[in-house]
Coordinates of C-alpha atoms and ligand atoms in Angstrom, one line a residue:
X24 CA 21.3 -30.0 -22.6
X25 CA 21.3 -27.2 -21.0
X26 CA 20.2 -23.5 -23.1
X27 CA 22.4 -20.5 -23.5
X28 CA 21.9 -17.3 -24.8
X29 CA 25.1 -15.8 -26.7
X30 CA 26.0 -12.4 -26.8
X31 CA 28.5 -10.4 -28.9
X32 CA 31.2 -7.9 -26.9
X33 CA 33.4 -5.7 -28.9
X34 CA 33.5 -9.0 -31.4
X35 CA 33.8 -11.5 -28.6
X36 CA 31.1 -13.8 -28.4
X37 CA 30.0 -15.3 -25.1
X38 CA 27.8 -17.5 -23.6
X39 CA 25.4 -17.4 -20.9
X40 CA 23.8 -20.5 -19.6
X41 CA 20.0 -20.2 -18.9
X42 CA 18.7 -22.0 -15.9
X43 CA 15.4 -23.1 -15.6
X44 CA 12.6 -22.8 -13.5
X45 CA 10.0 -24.8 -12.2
X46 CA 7.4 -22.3 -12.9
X47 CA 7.3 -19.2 -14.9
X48 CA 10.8 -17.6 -16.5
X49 CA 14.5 -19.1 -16.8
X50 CA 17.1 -17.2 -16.6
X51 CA 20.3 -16.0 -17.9
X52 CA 22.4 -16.5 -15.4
X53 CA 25.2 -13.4 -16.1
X54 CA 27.6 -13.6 -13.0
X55 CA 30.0 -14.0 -15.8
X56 CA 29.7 -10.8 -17.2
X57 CA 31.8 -8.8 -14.7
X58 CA 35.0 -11.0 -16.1
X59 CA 33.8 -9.5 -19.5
X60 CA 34.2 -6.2 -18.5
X61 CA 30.7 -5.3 -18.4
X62 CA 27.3 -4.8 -16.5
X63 CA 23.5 -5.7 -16.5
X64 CA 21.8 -2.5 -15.9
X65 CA 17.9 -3.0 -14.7
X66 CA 17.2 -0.2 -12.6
X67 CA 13.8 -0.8 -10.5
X68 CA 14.8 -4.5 -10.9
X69 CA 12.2 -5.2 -13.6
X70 CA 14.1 -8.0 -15.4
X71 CA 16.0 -9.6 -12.4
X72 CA 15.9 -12.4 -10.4
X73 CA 17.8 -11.7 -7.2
X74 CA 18.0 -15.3 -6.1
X75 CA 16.1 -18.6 -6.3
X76 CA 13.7 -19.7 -4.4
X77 CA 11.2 -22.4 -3.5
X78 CA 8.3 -20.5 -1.3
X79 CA 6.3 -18.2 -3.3
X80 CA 5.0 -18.0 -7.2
X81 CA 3.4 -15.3 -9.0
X82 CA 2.2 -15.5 -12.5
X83 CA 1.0 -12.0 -13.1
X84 CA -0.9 -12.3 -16.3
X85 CA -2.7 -15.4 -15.2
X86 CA -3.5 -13.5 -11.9
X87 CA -1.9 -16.7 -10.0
X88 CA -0.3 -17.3 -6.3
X89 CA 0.9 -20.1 -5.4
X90 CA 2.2 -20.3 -1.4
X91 CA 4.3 -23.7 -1.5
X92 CA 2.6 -24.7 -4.3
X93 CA -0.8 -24.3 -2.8
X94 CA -3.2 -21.7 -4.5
X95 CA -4.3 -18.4 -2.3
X96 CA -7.6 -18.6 -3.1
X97 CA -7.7 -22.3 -1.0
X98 CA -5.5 -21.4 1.5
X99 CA -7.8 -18.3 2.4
X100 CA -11.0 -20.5 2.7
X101 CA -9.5 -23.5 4.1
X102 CA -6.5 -22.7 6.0
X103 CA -5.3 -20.2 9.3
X104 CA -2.9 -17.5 9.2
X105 CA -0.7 -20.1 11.6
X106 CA -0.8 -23.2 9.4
X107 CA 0.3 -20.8 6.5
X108 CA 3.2 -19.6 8.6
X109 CA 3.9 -23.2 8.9
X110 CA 3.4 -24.0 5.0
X111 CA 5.5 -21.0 4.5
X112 CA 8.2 -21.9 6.9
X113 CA 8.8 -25.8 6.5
X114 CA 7.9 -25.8 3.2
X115 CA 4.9 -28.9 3.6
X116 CA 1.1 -28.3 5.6
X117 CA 1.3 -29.8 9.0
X118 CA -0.2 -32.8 10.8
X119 CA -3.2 -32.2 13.1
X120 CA -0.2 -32.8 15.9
X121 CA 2.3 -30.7 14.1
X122 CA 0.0 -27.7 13.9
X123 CA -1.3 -27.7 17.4
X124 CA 2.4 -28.1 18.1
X125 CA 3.5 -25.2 16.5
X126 CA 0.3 -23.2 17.9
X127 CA 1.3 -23.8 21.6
X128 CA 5.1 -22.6 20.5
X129 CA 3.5 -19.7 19.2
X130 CA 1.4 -18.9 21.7
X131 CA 4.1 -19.7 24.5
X132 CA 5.9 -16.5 22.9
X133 CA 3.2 -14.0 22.3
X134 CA 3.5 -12.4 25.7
X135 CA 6.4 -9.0 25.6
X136 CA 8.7 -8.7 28.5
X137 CA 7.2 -5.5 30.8
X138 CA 10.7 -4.0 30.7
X139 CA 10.8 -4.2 26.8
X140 CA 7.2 -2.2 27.1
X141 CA 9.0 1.1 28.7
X142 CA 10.4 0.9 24.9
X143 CA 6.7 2.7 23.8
X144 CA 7.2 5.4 26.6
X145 CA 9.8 7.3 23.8
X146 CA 6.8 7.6 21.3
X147 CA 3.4 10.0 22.3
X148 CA 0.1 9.2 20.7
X149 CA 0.9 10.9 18.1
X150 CA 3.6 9.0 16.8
X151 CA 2.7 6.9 13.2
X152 CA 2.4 3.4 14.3
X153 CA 5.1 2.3 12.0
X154 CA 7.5 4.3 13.1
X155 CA 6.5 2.1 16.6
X156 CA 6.6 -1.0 15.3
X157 CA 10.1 -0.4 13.1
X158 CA 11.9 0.2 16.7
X159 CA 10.2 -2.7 18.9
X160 CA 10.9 -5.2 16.4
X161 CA 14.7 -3.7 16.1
X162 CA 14.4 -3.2 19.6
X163 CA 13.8 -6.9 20.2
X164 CA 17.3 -7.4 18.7
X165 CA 18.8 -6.6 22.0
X166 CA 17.0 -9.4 23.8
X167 CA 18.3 -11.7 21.4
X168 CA 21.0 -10.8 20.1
X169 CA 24.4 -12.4 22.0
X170 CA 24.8 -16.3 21.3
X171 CA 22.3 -15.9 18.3
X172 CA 24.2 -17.9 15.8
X173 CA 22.3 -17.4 12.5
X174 CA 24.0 -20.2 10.8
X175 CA 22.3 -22.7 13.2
X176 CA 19.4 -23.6 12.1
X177 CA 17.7 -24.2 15.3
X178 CA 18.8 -20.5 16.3
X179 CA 17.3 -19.3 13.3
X180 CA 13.8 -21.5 14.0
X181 CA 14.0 -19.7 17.4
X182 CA 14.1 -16.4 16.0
X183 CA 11.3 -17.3 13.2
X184 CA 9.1 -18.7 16.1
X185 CA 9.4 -14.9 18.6
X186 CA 9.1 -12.7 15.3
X187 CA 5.2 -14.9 14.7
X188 CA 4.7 -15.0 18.1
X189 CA 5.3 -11.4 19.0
X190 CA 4.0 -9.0 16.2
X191 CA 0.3 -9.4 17.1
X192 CA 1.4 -8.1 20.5
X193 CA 3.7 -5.4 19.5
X194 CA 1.4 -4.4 16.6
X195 CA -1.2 -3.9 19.2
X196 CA 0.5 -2.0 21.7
X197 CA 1.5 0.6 18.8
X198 CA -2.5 0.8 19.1
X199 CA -3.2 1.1 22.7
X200 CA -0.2 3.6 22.6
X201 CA -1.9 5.7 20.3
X202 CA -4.8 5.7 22.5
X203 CA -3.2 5.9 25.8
X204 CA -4.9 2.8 27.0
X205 CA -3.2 0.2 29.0
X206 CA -1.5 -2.9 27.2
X207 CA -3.3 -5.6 27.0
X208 CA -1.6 -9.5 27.6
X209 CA -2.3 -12.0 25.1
X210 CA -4.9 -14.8 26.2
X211 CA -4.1 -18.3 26.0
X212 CA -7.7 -19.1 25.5
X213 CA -8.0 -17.4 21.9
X214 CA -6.9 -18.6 18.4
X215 CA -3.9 -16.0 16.4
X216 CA -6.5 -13.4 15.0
X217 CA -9.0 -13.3 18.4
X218 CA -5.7 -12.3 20.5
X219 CA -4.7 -9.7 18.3
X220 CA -8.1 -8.3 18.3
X221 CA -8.9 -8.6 21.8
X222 CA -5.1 -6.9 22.5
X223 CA -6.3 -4.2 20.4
X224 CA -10.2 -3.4 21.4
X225 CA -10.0 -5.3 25.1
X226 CA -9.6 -4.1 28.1
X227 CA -6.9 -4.5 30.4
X228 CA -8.1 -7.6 33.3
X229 CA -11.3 -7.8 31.4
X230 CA -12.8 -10.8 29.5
X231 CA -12.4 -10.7 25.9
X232 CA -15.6 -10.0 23.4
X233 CA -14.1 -10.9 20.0
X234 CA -17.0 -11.5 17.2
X235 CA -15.6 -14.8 16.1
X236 CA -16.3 -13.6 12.1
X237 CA -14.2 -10.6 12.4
X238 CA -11.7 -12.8 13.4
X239 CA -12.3 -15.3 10.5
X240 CA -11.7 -12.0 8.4
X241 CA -8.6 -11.0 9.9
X242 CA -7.2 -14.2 9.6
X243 CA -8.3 -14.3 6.1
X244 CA -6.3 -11.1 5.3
X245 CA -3.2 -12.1 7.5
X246 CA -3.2 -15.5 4.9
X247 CA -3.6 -12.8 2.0
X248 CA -0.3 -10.5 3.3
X249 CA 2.0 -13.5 4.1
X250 CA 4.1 -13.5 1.4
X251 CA 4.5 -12.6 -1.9
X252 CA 7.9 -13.4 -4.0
X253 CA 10.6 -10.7 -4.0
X254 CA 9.2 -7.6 -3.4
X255 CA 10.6 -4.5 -2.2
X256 CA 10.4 -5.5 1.7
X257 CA 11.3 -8.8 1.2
X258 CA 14.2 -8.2 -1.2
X259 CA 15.3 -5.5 1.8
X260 CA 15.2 -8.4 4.3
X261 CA 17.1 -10.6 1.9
X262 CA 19.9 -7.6 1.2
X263 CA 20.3 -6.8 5.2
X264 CA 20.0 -10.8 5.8
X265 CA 23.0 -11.6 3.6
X266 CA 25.2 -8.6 5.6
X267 CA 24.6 -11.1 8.6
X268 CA 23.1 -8.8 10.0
X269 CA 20.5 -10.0 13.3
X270 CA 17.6 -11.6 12.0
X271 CA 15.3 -8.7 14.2
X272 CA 17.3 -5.8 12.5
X273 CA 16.7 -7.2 9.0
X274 CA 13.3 -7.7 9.9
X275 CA 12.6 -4.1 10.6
X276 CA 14.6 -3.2 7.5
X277 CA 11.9 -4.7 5.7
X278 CA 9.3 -3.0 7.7
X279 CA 10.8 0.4 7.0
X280 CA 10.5 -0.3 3.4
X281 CA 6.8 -1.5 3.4
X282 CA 5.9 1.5 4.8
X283 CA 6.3 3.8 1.7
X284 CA 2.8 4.4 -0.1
X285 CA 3.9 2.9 -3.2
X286 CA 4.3 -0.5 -1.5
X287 CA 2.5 -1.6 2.0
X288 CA 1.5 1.9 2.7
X289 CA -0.8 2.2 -0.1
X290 CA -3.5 0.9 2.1
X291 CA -3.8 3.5 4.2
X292 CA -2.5 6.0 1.2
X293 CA -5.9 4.5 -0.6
X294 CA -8.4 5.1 2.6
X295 CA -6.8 8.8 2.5
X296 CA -7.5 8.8 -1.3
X297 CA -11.2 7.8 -0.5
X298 CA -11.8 10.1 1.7
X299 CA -10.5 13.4 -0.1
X300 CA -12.3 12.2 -3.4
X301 CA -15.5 11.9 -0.5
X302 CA -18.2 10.7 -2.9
X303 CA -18.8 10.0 -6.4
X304 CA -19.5 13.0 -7.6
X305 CA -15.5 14.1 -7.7
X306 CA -14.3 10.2 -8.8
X307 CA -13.8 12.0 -12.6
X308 CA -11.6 14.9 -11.6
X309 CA -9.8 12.3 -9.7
X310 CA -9.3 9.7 -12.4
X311 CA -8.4 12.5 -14.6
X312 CA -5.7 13.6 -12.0
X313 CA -4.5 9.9 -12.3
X314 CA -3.8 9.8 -15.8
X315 CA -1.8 13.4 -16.1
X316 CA 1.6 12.6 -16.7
X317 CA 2.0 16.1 -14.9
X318 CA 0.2 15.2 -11.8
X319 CA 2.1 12.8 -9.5
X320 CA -1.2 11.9 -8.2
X321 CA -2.1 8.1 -9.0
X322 CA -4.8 5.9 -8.1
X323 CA -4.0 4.2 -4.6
X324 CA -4.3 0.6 -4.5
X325 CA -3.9 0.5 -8.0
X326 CA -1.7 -1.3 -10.4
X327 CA 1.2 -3.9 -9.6
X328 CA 4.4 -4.4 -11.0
X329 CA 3.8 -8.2 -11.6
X330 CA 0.2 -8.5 -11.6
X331 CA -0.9 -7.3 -14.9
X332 CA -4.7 -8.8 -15.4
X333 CA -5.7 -9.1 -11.5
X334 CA -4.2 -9.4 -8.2
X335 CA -5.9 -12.6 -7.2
X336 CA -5.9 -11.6 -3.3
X337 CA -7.7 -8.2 -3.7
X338 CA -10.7 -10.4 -5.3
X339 CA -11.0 -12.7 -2.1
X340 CA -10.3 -9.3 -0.1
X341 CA -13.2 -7.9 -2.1
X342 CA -15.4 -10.7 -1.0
X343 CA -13.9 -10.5 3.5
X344 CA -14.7 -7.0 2.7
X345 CA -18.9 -7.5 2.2
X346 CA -18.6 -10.2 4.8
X347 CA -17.6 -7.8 7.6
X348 CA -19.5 -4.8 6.2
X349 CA -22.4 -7.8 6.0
X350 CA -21.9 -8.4 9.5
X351 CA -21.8 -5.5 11.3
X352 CA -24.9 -4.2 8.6
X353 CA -22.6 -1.1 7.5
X354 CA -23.2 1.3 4.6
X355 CA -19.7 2.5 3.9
X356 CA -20.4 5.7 1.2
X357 CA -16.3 5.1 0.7
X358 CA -17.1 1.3 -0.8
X359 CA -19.7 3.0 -3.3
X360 CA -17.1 5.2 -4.3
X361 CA -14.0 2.8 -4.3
X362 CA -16.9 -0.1 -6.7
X363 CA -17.4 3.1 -9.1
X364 CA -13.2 3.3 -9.4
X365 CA -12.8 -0.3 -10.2
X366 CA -15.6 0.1 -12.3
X367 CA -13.8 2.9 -14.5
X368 CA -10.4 1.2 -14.0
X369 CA -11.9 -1.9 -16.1
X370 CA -13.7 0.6 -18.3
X371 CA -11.3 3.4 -19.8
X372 CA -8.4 3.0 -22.3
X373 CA -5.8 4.5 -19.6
X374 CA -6.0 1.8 -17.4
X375 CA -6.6 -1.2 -19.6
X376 CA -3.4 -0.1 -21.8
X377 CA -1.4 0.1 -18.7
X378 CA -3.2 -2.8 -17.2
X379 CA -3.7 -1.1 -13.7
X380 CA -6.4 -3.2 -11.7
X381 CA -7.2 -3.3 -8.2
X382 CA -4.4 -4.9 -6.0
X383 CA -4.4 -6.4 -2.3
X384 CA -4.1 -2.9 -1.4
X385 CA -7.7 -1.7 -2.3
X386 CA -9.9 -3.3 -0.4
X387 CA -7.7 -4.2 2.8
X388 CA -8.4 -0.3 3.8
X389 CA -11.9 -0.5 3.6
X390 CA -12.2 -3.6 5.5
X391 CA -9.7 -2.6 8.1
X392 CA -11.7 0.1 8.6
X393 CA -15.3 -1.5 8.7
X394 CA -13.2 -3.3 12.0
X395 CA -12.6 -0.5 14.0
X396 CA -9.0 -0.5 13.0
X397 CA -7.1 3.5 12.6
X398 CA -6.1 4.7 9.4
X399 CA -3.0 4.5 10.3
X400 CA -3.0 1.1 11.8
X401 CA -3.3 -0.5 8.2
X402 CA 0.3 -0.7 7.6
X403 CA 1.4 -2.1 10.7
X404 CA -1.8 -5.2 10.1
X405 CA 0.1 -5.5 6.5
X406 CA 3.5 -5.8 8.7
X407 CA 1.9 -8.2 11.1
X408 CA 0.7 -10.5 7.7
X409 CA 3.5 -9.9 5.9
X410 CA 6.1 -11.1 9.4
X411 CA 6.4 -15.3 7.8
X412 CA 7.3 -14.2 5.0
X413 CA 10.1 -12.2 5.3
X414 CA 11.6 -14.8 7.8
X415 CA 11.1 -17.5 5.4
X416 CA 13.1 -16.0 2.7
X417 CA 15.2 -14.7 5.5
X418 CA 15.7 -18.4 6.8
X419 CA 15.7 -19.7 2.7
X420 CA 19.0 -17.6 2.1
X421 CA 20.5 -18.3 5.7
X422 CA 19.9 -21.8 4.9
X423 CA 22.0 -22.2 1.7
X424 CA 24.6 -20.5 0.4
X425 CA 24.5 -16.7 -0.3
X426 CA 27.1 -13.8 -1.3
X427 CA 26.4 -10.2 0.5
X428 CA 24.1 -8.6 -1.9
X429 CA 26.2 -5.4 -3.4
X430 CA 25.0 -4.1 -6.6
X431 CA 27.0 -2.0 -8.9
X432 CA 26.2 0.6 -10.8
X433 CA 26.4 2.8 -14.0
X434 CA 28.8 5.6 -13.4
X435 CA 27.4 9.2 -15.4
X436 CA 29.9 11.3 -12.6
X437 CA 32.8 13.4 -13.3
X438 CA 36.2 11.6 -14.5
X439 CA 39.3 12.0 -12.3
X440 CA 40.2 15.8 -11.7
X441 CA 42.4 17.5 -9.6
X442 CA 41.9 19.0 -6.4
X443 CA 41.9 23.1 -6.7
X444 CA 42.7 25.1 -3.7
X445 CA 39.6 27.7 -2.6
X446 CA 41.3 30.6 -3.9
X447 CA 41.5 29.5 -7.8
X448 CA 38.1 28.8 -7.9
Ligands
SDX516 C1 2.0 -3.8 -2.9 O1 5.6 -6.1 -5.3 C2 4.7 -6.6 -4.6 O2 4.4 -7.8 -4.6 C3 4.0 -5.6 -3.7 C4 2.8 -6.2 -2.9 C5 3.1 -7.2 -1.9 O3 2.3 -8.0 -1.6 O4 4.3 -7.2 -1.4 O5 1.8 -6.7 -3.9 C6 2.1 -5.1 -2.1 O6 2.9 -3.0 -2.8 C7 0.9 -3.6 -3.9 C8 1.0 -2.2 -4.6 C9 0.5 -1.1 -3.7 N1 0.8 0.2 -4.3 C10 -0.2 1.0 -4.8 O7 -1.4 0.7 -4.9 C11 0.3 2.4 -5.2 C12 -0.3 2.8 -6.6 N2 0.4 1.9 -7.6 C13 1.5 2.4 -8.2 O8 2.3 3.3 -7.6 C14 2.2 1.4 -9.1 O9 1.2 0.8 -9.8 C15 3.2 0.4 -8.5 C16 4.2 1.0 -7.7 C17 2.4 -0.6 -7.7 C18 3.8 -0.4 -9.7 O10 4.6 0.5 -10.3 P1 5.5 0.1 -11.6 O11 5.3 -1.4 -11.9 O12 6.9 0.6 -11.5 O13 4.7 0.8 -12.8 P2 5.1 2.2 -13.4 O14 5.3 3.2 -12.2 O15 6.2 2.0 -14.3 O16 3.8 2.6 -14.2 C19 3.5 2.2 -15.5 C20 2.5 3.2 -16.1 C21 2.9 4.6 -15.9 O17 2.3 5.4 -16.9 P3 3.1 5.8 -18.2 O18 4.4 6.5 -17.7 O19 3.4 4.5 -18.9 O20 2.2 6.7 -19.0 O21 1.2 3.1 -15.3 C22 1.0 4.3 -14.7 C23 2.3 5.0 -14.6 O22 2.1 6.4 -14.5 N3 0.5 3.9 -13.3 C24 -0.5 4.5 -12.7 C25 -0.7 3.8 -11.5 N4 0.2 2.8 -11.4 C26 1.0 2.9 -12.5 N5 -1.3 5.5 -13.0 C27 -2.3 5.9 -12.2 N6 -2.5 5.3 -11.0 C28 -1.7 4.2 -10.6 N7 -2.0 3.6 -9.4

């Protein structure tokens, strides 16, 4: 039988039928609210599900992720950042034949047209790397755009297929612009992560040098970024997806939201947080920064709007983090100072009552940077992760049935009034 809730407007009582879910919450299901003459207000979307869907699961107080079903924490020690793109995309893990299938697709598409290059020449070395990668990947909507029909799902597989392929080699020709180096092509003889590496620190007609464990970490963290449930990037791609809109263009819609500190750019907002607190000498007057409600200073990398015991990715990025600095024998001062903040952070009331841990934010910086990678790099290696997930939801709403997203509102303006011309007023 299925449960309702019942609520009481101006003596009229109505009822809302609760559907249920697999995992996790149900949910009242209040589409028929508006024919009551009323709205659900939830600013910040704290107690809304914007859709259903069958990819990603989160259980925040039991610090669970589930991509497909399968748990993060076995997918980052047994799986690749391709096979997840495939787990993510068709909804099953592939065949042995399946996978190397899909890997020669990808790696058919990786290489960027040398026209579409001259589409760097408008940015200087200066220019943030998101900014960059937010126009090629728009950009690429003019190479496919006419006779993309997003309702067929072969078009859409198409388009799913070029987004994988290409953001390792767009994300590393942001890099090479910043440094004025030549582009590098991607090399048919290296796995996902060695390409995107060897596109970033190769050199043009050279043979590539990638160390084949900084590799194994990057893939690791690509596996860790790949999706996670509806948040605020993906719930962008979802909202310009169901305008129509050209699968490329929603795409960077979703990397122009990541960008903001608050969501993917808090890793490179927590290596700038780092390095002004410099060592741990200043980590109190920093923590005590944190908790004034009158300084809008918070603790980058911190806190999660659904995770509320522990972000299970940040404790495998915790563990890539002291492979790599293992492996290239570094003493990063920033990693003693970020231990002694996650060591307060379990310690002191203000974070325990607000249940603010580390997220997959905190350590990806210092990681990132233990590679070789730019500050200001981070975001665009949390765009290149994050890339099969926003198509899958992309393709999950293309692929059933879906109402333009329009949201209303609570209106606190001015009632009707008259127009006054500007010499009464
Ligand atoms: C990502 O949604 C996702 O899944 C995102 C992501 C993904 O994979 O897509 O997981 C990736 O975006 C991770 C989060 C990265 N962002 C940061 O690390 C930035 C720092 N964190 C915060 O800005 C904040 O924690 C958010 C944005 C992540 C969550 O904000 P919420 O859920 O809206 O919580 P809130 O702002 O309502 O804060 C609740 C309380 C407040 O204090 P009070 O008003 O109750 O006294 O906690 C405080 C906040 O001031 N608080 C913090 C804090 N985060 C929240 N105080 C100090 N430092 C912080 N980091």
């Amino acid at each position: 039988m299925t449960q309702k809730v019942q609520i009481t407007i101006d003596g009229k009582t109505v009822d809302l039928p609760v559907l249920e879910a697999n995992e996790g919450l149900n949910v009242v299901d209040v589409r028929g609210l508006i024919g009551e003459g009323i709205f659900t207000y939830d600013p910040g979307f704290l107690s809304t599900a914007s859709c259903d869907s069958s990819v990603t699961y989160i259980d925040g107080d039991a610090g669970i992720l589930l991509y497909r079903g399968y748990p993060i924490e076995q997918l980052a020690a047994n799986s690749s950042h391709l096979e997840v793109c495939y787990l993510l995309l068709n909804g099953e893990l592939p065949t042995k034949s399946e996978l190397d299938d899909f890997e020669k697709e990808i790696r058919s598409r990786m290489d960027v047209d040398e026209h579409f290059q001259v589409i760097f020449d408008g940015f200087t070395e200066d220019s943030h790397p998101m900014s960059m990668i937010c126009a090629a990947v728009a950009g690429l909507a003019s190479l496919y755009h006419d006779g993309l029909d997003i309702y067929d799902a072969d078009h859409r597989r198409e388009a799913a297929l070029n987004l994988i392929a290409k953001i390792p080699t767009l994300a590393a020709m942001t890099y090479k612009k910043s440094l004025g180096e030549a582009f590098v092509k991607p090399d048919p003889s290296l796995n996902y992560a060695e390409n995107f590496l060897n596109m970033c620190f190769g050199t043009k007609n050279k043979a590539p040098n990638v160390s084949p464990t900084l590799a194994r970490a990057m893939d690791r963290i690509f596996i860790l970024h790949a999706d996670h449930e509806q948040n605020a990037s993906t719930s962008t791609v979802r909202l310009a997806g169901s305008t129509e809109a050209n699968p490329y263009a929603a795409m960077a819609a979703g990397i122009a939201a990541l960008w903001g500190p608050s969501h993917g750019g808090a890793n490179e907002a927590v290596l700038d947080m780092l390095n002004e607190i410099g060592d741990e000498s200043r980590i109190e007057e920093y923590v005590a920064k944190a908790k004034d409600p009158d300084d809008s200073f918070r603790l980058m990398g911190f806190g999660h709007r659904v995770y509320k015991n522990f972000d299970p990715r940040a404790t495998v990025m915790q563990e890539s983090c002291h492979a790599v600095l293992d492996e290239l024998g570094l003493k990063d001062p920033l990693l003693k100072v970020a231990k002694q903040l996650e060591t307060i952070a379990r310690e002191q009331d203000y974070f325990i009552q607000r249940r603010l841990y580390p997220n997959v934010d905190f350590y990806s910086g210092i990681t990132f940077k233990a590679i070789g990678i730019p500050v200001k790099m981070f975001t665009v290696l949390f765009t290149l992760g994050r890339m099969p997930g926003w198509i899958t939801h992309w393709n999950e709403m293309l692929s059933g049935g879906f109402k333009i997203g329009r949201p209303r509102q609570l209106y606190l303006g001015p009632s009707a009034r008259d127009y006054t011309d500007i010499n009464q007023r």
